[in-house]
PDB file of C-alpha atoms in Angstrom:
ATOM      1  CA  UNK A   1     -71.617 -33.501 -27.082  1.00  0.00           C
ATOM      2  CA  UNK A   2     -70.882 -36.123 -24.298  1.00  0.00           C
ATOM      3  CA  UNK A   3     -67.848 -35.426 -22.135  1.00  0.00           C
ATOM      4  CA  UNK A   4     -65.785 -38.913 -22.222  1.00  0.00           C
ATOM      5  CA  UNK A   5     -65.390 -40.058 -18.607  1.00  0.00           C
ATOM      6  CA  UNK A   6     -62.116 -40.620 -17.756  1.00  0.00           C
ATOM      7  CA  UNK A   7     -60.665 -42.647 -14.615  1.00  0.00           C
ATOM      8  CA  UNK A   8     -60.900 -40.320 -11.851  1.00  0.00           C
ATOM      9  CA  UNK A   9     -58.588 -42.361  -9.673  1.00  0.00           C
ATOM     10  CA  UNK A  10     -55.611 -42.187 -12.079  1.00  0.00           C
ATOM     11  CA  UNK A  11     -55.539 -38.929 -12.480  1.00  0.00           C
ATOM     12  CA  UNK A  12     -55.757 -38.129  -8.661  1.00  0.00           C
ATOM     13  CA  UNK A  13     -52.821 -40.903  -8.379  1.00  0.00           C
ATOM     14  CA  UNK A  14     -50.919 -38.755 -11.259  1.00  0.00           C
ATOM     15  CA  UNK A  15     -51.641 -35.337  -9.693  1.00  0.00           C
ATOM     16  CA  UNK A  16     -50.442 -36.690  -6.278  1.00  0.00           C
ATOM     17  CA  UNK A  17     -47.077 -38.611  -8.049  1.00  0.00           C
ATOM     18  CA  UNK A  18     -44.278 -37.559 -10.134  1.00  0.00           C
ATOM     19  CA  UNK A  19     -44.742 -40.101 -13.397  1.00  0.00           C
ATOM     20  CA  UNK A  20     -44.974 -37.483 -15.903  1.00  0.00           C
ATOM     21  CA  UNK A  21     -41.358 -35.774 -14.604  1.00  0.00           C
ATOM     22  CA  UNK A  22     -39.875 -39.879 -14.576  1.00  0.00           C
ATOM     23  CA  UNK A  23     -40.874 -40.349 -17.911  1.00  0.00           C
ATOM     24  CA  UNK A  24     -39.573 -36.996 -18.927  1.00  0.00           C
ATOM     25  CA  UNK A  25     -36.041 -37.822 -17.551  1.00  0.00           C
ATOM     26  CA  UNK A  26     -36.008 -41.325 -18.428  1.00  0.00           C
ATOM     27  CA  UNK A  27     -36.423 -40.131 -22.277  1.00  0.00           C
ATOM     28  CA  UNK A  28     -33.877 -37.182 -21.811  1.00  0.00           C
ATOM     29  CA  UNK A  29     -31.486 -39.710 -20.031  1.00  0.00           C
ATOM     30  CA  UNK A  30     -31.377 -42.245 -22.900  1.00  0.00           C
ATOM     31  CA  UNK A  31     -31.161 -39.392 -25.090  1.00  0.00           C
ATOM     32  CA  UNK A  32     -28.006 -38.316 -23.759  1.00  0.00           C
ATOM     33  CA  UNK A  33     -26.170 -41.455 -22.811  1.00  0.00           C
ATOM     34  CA  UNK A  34     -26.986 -42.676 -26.222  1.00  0.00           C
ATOM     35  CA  UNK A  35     -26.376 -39.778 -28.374  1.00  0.00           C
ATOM     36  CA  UNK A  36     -22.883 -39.482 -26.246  1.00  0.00           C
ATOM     37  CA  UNK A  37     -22.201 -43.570 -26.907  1.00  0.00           C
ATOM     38  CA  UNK A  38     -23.100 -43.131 -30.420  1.00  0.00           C
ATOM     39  CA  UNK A  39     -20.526 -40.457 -31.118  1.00  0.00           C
ATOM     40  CA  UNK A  40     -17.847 -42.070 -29.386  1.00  0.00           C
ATOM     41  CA  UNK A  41     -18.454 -45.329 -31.512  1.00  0.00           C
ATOM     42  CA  UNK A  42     -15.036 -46.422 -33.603  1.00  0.00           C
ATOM     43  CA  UNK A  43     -17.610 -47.230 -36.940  1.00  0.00           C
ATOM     44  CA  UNK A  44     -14.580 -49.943 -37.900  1.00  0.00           C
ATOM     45  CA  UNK A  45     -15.069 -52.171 -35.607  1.00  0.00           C
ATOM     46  CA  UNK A  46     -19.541 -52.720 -35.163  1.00  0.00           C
ATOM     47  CA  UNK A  47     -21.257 -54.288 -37.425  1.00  0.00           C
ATOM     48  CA  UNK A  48     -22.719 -52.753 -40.539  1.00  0.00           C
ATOM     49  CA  UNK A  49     -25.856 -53.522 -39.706  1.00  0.00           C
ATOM     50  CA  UNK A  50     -25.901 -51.844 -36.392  1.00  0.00           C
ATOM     51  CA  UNK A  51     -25.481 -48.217 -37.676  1.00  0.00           C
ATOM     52  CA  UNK A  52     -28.883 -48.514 -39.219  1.00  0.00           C
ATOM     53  CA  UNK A  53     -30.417 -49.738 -36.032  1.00  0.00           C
ATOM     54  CA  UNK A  54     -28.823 -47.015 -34.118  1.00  0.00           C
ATOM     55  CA  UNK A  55     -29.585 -44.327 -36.297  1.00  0.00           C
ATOM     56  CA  UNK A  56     -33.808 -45.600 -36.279  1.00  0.00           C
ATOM     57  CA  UNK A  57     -33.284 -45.794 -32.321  1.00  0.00           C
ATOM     58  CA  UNK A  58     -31.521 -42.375 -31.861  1.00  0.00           C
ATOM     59  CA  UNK A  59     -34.189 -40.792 -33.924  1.00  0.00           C
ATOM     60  CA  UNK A  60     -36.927 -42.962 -31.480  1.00  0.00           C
ATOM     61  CA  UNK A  61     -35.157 -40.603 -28.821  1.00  0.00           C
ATOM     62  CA  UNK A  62     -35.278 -37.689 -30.168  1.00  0.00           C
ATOM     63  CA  UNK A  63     -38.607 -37.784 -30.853  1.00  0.00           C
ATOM     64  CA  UNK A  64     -39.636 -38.847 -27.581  1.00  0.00           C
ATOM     65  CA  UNK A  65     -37.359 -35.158 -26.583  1.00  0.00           C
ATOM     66  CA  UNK A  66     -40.191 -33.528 -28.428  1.00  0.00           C
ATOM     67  CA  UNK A  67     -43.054 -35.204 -27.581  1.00  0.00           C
ATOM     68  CA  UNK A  68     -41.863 -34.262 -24.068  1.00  0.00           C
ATOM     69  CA  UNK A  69     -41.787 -31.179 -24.739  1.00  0.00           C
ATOM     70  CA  UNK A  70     -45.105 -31.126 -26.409  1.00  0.00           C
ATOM     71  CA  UNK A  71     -46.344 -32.060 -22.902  1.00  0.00           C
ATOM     72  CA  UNK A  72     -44.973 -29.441 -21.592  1.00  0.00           C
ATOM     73  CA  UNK A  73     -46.672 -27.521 -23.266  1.00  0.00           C
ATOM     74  CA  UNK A  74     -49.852 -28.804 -21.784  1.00  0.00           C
ATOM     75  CA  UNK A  75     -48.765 -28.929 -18.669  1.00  0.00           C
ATOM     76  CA  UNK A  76     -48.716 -32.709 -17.988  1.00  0.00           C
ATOM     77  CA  UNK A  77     -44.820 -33.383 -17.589  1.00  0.00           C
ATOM     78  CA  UNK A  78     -44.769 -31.705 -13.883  1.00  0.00           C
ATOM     79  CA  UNK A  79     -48.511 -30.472 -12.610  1.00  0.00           C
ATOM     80  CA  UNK A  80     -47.530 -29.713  -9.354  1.00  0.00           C
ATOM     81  CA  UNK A  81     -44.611 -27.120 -10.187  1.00  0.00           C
ATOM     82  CA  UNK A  82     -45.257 -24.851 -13.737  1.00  0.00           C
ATOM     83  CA  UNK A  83     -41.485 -23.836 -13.349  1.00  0.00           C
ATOM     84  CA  UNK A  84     -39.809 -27.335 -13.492  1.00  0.00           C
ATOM     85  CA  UNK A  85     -42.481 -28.097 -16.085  1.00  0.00           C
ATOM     86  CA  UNK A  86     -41.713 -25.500 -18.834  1.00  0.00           C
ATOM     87  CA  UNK A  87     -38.130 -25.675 -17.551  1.00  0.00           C
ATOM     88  CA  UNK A  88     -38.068 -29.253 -18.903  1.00  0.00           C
ATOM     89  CA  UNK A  89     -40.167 -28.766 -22.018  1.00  0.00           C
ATOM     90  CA  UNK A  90     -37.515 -25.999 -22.677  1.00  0.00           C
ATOM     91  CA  UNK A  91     -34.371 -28.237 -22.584  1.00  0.00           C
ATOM     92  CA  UNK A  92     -36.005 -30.947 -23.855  1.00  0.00           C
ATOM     93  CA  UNK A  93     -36.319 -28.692 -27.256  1.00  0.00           C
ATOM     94  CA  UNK A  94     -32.988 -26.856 -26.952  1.00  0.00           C
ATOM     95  CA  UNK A  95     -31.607 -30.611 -26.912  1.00  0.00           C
ATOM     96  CA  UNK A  96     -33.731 -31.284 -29.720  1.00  0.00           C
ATOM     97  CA  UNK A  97     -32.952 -28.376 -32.004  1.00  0.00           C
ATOM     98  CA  UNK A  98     -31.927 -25.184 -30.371  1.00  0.00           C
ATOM     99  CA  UNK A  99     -35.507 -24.333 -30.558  1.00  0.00           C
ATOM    100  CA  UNK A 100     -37.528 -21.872 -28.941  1.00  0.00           C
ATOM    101  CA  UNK A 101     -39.821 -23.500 -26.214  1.00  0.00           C
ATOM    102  CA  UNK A 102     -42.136 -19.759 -25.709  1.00  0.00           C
ATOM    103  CA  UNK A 103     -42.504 -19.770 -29.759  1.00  0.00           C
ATOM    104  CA  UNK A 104     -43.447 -23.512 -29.826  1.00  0.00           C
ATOM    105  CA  UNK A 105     -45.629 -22.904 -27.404  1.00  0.00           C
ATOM    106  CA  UNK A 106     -47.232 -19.645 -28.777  1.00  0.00           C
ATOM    107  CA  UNK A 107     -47.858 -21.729 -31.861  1.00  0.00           C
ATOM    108  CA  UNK A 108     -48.930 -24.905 -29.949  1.00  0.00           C
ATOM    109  CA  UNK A 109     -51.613 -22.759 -29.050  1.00  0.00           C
ATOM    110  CA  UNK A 110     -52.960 -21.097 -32.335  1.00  0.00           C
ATOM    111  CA  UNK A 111     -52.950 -25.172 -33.819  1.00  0.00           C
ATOM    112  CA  UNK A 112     -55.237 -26.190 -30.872  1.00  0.00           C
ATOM    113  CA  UNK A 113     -57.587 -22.998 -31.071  1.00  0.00           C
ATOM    114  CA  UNK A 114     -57.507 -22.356 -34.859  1.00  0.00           C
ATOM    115  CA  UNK A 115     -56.699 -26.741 -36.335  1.00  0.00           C
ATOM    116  CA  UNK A 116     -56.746 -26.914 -40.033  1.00  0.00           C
ATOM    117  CA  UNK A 117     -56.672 -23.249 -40.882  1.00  0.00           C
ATOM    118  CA  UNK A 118     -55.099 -19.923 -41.920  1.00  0.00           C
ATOM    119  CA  UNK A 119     -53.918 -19.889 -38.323  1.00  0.00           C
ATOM    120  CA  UNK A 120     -52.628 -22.869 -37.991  1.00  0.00           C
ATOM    121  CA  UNK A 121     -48.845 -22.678 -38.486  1.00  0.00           C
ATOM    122  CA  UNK A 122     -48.859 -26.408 -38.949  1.00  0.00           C
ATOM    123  CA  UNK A 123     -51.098 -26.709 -41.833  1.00  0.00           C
ATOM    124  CA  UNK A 124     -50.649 -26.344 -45.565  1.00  0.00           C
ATOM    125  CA  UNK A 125     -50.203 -22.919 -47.014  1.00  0.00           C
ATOM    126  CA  UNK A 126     -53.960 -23.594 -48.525  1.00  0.00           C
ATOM    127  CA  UNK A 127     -53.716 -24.795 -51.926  1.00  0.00           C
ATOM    128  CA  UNK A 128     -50.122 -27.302 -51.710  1.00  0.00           C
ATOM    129  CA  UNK A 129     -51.616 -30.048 -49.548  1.00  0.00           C
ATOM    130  CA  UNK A 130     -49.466 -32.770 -50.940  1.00  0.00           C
ATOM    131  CA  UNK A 131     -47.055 -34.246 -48.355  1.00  0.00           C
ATOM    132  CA  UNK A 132     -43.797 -32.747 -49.479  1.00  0.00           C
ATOM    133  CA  UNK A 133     -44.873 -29.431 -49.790  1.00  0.00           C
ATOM    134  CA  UNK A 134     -46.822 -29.674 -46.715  1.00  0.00           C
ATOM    135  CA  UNK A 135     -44.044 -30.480 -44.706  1.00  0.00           C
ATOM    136  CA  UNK A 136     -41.884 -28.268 -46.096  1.00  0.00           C
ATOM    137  CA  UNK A 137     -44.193 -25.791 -45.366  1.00  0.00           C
ATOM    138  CA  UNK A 138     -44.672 -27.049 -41.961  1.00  0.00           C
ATOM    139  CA  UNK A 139     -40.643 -26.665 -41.311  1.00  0.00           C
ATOM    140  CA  UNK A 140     -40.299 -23.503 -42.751  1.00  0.00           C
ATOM    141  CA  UNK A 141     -42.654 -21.826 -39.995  1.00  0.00           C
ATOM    142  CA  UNK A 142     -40.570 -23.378 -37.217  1.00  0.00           C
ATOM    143  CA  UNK A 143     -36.995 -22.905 -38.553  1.00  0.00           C
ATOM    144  CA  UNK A 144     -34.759 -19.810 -37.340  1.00  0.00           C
ATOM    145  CA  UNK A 145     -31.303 -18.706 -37.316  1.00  0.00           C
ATOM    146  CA  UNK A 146     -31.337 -19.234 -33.770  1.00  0.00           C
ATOM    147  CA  UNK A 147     -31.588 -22.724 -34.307  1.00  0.00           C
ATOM    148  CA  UNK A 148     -28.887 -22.416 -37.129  1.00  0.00           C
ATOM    149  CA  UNK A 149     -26.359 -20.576 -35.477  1.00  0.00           C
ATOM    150  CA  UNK A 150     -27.030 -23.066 -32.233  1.00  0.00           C
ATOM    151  CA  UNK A 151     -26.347 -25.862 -34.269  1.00  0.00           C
ATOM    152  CA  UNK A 152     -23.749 -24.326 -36.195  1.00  0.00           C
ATOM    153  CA  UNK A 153     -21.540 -23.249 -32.945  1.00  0.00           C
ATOM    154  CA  UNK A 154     -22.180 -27.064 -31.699  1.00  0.00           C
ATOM    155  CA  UNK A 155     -21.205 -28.431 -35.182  1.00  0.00           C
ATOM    156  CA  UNK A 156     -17.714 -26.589 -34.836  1.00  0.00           C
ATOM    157  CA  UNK A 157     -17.086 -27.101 -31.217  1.00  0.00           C
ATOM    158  CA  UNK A 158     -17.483 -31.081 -31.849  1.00  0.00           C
ATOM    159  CA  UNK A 159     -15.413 -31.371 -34.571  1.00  0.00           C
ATOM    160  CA  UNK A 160     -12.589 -29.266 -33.224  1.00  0.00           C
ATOM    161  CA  UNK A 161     -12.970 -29.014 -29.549  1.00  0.00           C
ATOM    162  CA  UNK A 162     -14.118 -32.483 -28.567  1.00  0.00           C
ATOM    163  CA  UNK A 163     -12.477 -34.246 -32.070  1.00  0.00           C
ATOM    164  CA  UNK A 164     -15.731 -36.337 -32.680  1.00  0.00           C
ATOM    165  CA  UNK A 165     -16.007 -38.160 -35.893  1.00  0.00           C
ATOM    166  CA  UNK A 166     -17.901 -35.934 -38.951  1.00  0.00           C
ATOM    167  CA  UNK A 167     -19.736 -39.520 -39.523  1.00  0.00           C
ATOM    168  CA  UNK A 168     -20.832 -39.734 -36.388  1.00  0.00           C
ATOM    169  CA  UNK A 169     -22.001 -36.419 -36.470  1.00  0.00           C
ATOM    170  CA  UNK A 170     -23.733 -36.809 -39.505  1.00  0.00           C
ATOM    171  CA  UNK A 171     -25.212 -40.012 -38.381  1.00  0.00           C
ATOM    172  CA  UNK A 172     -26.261 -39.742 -35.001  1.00  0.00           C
ATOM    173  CA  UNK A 173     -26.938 -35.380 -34.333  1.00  0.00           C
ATOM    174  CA  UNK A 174     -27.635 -34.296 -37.891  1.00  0.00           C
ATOM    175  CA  UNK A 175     -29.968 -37.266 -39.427  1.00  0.00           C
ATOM    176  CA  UNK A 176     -31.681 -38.347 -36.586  1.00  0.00           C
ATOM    177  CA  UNK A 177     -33.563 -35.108 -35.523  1.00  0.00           C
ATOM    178  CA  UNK A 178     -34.481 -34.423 -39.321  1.00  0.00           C
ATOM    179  CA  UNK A 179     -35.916 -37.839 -39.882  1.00  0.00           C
ATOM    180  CA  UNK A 180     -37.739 -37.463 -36.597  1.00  0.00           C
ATOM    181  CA  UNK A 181     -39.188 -34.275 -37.780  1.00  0.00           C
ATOM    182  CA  UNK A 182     -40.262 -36.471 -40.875  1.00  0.00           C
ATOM    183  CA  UNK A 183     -42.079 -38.671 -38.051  1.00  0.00           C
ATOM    184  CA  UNK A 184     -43.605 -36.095 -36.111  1.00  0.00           C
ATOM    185  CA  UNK A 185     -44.863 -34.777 -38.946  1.00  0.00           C
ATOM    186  CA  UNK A 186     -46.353 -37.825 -41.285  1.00  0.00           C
ATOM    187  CA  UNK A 187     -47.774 -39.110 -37.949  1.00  0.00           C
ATOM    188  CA  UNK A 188     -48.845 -35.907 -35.978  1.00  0.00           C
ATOM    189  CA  UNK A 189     -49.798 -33.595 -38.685  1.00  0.00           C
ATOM    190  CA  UNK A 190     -50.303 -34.751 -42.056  1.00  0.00           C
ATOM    191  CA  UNK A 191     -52.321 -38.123 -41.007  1.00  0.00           C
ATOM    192  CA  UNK A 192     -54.454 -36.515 -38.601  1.00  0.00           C
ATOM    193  CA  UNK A 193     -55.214 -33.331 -39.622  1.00  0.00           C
ATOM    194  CA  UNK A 194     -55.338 -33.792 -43.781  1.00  0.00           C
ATOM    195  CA  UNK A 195     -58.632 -32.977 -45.440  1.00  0.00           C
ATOM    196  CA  UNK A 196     -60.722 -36.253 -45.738  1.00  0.00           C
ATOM    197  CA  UNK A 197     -62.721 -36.573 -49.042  1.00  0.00           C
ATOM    198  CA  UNK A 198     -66.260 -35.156 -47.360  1.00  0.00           C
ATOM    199  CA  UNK A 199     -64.394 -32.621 -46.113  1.00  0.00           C
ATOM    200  CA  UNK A 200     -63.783 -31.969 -42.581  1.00  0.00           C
ATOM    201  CA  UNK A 201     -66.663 -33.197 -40.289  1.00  0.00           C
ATOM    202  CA  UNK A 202     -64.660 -34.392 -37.241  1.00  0.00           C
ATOM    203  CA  UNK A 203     -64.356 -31.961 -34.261  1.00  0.00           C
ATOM    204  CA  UNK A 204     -60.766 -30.055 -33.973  1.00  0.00           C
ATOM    205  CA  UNK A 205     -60.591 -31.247 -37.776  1.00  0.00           C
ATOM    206  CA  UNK A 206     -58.545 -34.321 -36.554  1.00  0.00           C
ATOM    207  CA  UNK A 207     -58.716 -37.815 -36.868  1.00  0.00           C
ATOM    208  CA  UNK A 208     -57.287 -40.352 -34.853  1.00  0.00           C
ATOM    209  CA  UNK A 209     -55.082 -43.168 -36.411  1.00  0.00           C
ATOM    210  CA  UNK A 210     -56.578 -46.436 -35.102  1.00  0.00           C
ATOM    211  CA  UNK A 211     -53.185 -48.707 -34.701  1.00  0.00           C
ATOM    212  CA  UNK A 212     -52.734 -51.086 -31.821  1.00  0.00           C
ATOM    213  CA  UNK A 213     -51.083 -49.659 -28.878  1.00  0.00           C
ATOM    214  CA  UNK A 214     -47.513 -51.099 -29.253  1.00  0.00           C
ATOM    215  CA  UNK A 215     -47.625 -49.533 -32.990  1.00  0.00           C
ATOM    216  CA  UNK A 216     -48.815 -46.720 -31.970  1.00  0.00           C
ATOM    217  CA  UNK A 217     -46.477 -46.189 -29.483  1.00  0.00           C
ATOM    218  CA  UNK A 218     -43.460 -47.046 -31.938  1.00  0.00           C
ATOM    219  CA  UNK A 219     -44.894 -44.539 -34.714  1.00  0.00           C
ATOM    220  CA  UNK A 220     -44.802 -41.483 -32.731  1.00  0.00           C
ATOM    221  CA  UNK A 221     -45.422 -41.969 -28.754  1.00  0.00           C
ATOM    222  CA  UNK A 222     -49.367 -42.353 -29.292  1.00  0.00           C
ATOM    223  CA  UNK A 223     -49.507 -38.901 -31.408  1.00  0.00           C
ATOM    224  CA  UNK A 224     -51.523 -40.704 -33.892  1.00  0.00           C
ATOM    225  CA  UNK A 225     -54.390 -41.066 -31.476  1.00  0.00           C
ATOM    226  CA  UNK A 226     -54.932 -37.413 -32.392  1.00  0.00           C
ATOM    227  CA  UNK A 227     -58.602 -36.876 -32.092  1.00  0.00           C
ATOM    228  CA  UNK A 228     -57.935 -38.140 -28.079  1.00  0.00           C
ATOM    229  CA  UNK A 229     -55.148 -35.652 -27.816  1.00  0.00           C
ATOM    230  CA  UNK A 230     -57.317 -32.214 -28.977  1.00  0.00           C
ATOM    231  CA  UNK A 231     -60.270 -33.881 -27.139  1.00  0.00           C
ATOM    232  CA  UNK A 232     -58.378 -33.915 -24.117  1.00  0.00           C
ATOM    233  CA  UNK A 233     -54.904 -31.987 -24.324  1.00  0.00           C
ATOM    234  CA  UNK A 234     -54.296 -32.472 -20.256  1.00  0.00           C
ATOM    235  CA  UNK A 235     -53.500 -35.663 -20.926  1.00  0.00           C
ATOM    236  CA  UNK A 236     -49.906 -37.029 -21.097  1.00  0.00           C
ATOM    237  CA  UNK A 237     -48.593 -38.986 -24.174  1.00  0.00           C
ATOM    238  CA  UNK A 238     -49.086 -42.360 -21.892  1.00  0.00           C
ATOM    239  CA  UNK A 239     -52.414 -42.188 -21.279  1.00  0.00           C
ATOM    240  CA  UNK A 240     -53.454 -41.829 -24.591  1.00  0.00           C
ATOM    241  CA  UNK A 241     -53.850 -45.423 -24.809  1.00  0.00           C
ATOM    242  CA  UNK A 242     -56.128 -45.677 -22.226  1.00  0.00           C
ATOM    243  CA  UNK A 243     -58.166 -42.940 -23.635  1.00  0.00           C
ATOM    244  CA  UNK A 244     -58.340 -44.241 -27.168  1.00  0.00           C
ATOM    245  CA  UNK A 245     -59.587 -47.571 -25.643  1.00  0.00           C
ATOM    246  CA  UNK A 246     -62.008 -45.842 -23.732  1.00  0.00           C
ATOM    247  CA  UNK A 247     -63.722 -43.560 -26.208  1.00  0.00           C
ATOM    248  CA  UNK A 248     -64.075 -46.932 -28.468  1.00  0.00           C
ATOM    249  CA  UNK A 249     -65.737 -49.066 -25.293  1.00  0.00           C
ATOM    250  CA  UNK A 250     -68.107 -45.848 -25.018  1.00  0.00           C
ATOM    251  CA  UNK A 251     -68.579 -46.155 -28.826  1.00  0.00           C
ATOM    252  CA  UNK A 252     -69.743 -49.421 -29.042  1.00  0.00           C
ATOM    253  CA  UNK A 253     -72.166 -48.899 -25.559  1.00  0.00           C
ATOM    254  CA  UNK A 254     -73.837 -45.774 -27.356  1.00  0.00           C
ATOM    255  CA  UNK A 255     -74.375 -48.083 -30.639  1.00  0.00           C
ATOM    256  CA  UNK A 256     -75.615 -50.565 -28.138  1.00  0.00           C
ATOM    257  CA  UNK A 257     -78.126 -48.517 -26.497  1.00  0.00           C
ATOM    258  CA  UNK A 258     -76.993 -49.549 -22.966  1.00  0.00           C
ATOM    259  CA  UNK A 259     -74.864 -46.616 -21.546  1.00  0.00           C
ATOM    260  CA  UNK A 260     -76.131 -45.836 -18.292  1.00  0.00           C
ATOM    261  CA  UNK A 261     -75.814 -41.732 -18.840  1.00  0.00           C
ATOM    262  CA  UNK A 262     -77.471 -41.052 -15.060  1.00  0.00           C
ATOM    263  CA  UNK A 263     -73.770 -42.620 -13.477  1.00  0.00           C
ATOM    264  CA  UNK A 264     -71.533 -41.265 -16.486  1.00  0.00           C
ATOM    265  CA  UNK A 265     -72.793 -37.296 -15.728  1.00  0.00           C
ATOM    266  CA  UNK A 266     -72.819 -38.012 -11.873  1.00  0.00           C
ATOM    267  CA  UNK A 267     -70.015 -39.979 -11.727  1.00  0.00           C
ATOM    268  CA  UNK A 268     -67.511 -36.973 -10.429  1.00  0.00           C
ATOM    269  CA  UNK A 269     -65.064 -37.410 -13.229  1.00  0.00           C
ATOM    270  CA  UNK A 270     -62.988 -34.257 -14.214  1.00  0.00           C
ATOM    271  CA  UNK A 271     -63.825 -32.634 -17.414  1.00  0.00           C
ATOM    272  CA  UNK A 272     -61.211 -32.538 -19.865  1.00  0.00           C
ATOM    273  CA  UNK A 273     -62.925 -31.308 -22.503  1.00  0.00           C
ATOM    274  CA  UNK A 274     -62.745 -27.773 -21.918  1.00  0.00           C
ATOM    275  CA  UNK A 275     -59.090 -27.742 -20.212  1.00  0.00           C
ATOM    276  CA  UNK A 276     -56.682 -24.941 -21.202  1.00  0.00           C
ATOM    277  CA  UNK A 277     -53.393 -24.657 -21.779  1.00  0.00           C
ATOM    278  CA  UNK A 278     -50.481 -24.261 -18.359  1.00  0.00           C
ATOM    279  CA  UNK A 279     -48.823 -20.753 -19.523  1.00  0.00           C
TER     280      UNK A 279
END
């Protein structure tokens, strides 16, 4: 298989710069000051229609807290130190859910070296491979009581320490991170990685979903350019794009007959393909 060439100069210009750890805090800063607006709101007096807007863009944020974290994982939010890397991929899922960034991350690793199987904890349980009991599936291997007993202490300490509003609890820290986990899901899991009808021939058993970038971006931060993701997981969520739009452009070369291979194999581009996980 043919290594996809990617831009050697951006990723020196990455490893040299700080974008991933902007990005990072960018997301976790518009998490906060929103989630913090949000709960302060006095419902009475906006507009009906903007509780619906706010809920879609709190759940936007919280989703982005994850995908952060998922970057983490791999290393990309902070190359240059591991420490402040995993120590933002773990509050960027303690924000999210109370959730354990070391057992993410131990499972993170059995879905990239074992995709579509028995050791997958993200796939189906084998024989329910319908959406609902997929993802219920899916969110029973990552609940805990950690995560219960987080948000449970929070839950009581809002109410009757800080006197926030039950609805705007309910609306803006309880239904936002469980429809996100409804996005991360139907875009991240059950799209890419369920069985086509020939069964699966793609490599990682992952397909990518081929929307334009904006869409893409809105669905789930470029997750659904899957295939790219498990083809090169050192990649950050942002330059997914760029490889998506790459491996297409070398696509239509190979079905052209012109790609000059001498250049691509001699061309001194880091190889992706075979990059491991940051532990």
């Amino acid at each position: 298989m043919l290594v996809l060439a990617v831009e050697s100069e951006s990723t020196i210009i990455e490893n040299k710069t700080s974008y991933g750890l902007v990005i990072a805090s960018i997301l976790i800063i518009l998490w906060t000051g929103s989630l913090f607006t949000f709960l302060g709101l006095n419902l009475a007096k906006v507009p009906i229609g903007f509780i619906p807007l706010a809920v879609i863009w709190q759940t936007f944020l919280y989703t982005g807290l994850f995908i952060t974290a998922h970057d983490a994982m791999h290393g990309t939010v902070f190359r240059q130190n591991k420490k402040i890397n995993h120590g933002i991929g773990t509050l960027a899922v303690w924000l999210y859910g109370f959730l354990s960034y070391k057992e993410l991350l131990k499972k993170h690793w059995f879905h990239h070296h074992h995709p579509a199987s028995e050791l997958d904890p993200d796939y189906h349980d084998g024989t329910k491979n319908n959406g609902i009991s997929w993802y219920l599936h899916f969110m029973k291997k990552y609940w805990s009581w950690g995560q219960f007993n987080g948000r449970t202490v929070a839950f009581i300490l809002a109410i009757y320490v800080l006197h926030i509003s039950m609805t705007n609890l309910f609306l803006f820290w309880i239904i936002p991170p469980f429809l996100s986990s409804i996005q991360l899901f139907y875009f991240g899991t059950f799209l890419p990685h369920r069985e086509p009808k020939d069964g699966y021939v793609r490599p990682h058993c992952a397909q990518t979903i081929s929307l334009p970038t904006f869409w893409s971006f809105v669905t789930c931060y470029h997750f659904g350019y899957h295939e790219e993701h498990h083809e090169y997981p050192n990649v950050p969520w942002w330059k997914l794009p760029s490889v998506y739009q790459s491996r297409k452009s070398f696509g239509r070369q190979r079905a052209e007959g012109n790609l000059n291979f001498g250049s691509r194999l001699n061309s001194g581009i880091p190889n992706f393909h075979n990059s491991s996980f940051i532990i």
